[in-house]
């Protein structure tokens, strides 16, 4: 970066709706940790978004503490990045309300995540669920962020954020930059589940998802049950998806590249032993996850420490949010 140039602003969030997994880690957290050294970062726990699917708040406090702890255990430094809780920044709700006037019912109803949720919870199709992308746009636009580290499943929400921001700019004057989804690799990630169907998820596919809180034995058990193709492959055919998924997971958790190359070769010449391959993947995952799990466990119950971090993070986030809201209200003429 040029000397004296302002740092780009980065914003992202994770819902406290369950245990974090390798998808959250590689899609989001790993990027947060790298970005905190280069950019001006705002990372939050999206507790208001969680209410769109989990009206029962009994577990919320525990879940918020765990997400915070897992952020820090993954390497996030609360002295570098602002780490806060969404509901502690009330300017989020102010901007959400104003942005609702930039969002049309038809486009909200077409959102893929909305359609999925309608199927999952037909008896609770609340307005918060419909306007979920507007709240997410408010999170991002509130800091005038340009880069948003997320997994592939959030791509459409980012597109909608740009639409709402551009509509605002068009109508009232330029306030918001265009936010882009970001990953340090070439593409946004979708970390696959171990059953060969879909992605790792906080609430579905639990035996095919590796959580950052899984103990060593559970990791081994899950990996040994992972789906693989029986037999080798036909000449010239691409690698079966379930096996390619395991190879991808090996790359993510740091299996040495010569070992990966030998499994790939064995797959194509028909000599692959899936048991050996899974054992290697399991041990590499255990090595990768156990330090994060242990660190998170130590932090999770330290209420005082987590409270201090949340307060410090919210103060920094509110400062940035208030500066944006002044510009927003000026642009809209809501400045009397
Ligand atoms: P959430 O809580 O579902 O997931 C948190 C982050 O993890 C990523 N992710 C994955 N990446 C790769 N492979 C997977 N299998 C996988 N599963 C989850 C998600 O893409 C996400 O980056 N709407 C957001 C939360 C949010 C937000 C924001 C994000 C609220 N406001 C503002 C960015 C900016 C969500 O539900 O993420």
Short mmCIF file of C-alpha atoms in Angstrom, two decimals, residues 111 113-114 132-133 136-137 140 153-162 164:
data_model
loop_
_atom_site.label_atom_id
_atom_site.label_comp_id
_atom_site.label_asym_id
_atom_site.label_seq_id
_atom_site.Cartn_x
_atom_site.Cartn_y
_atom_site.Cartn_z
CA UNK A 111 -33.25 -14.40 -2.59
CA UNK A 113 -31.47 -18.08 1.30
CA UNK A 114 -35.01 -16.70 1.86
CA UNK A 132 -32.33 -10.41 6.11
CA UNK A 133 -30.21 -9.12 3.17
CA UNK A 136 -26.66 -7.51 6.23
CA UNK A 137 -26.27 -4.57 3.83
CA UNK A 140 -21.51 -3.59 5.73
CA UNK A 153 -22.96 -18.96 0.08
CA UNK A 154 -22.97 -15.21 0.85
CA UNK A 155 -22.27 -14.06 -2.71
CA UNK A 156 -25.88 -13.15 -3.50
CA UNK A 157 -26.18 -11.12 -0.27
CA UNK A 158 -23.13 -9.10 -1.33
CA UNK A 159 -24.67 -8.46 -4.72
CA UNK A 160 -27.79 -7.16 -2.97
CA UNK A 161 -25.66 -4.97 -0.70
CA UNK A 162 -24.22 -3.33 -3.82
CA UNK A 164 -29.08 -1.18 -2.15
#
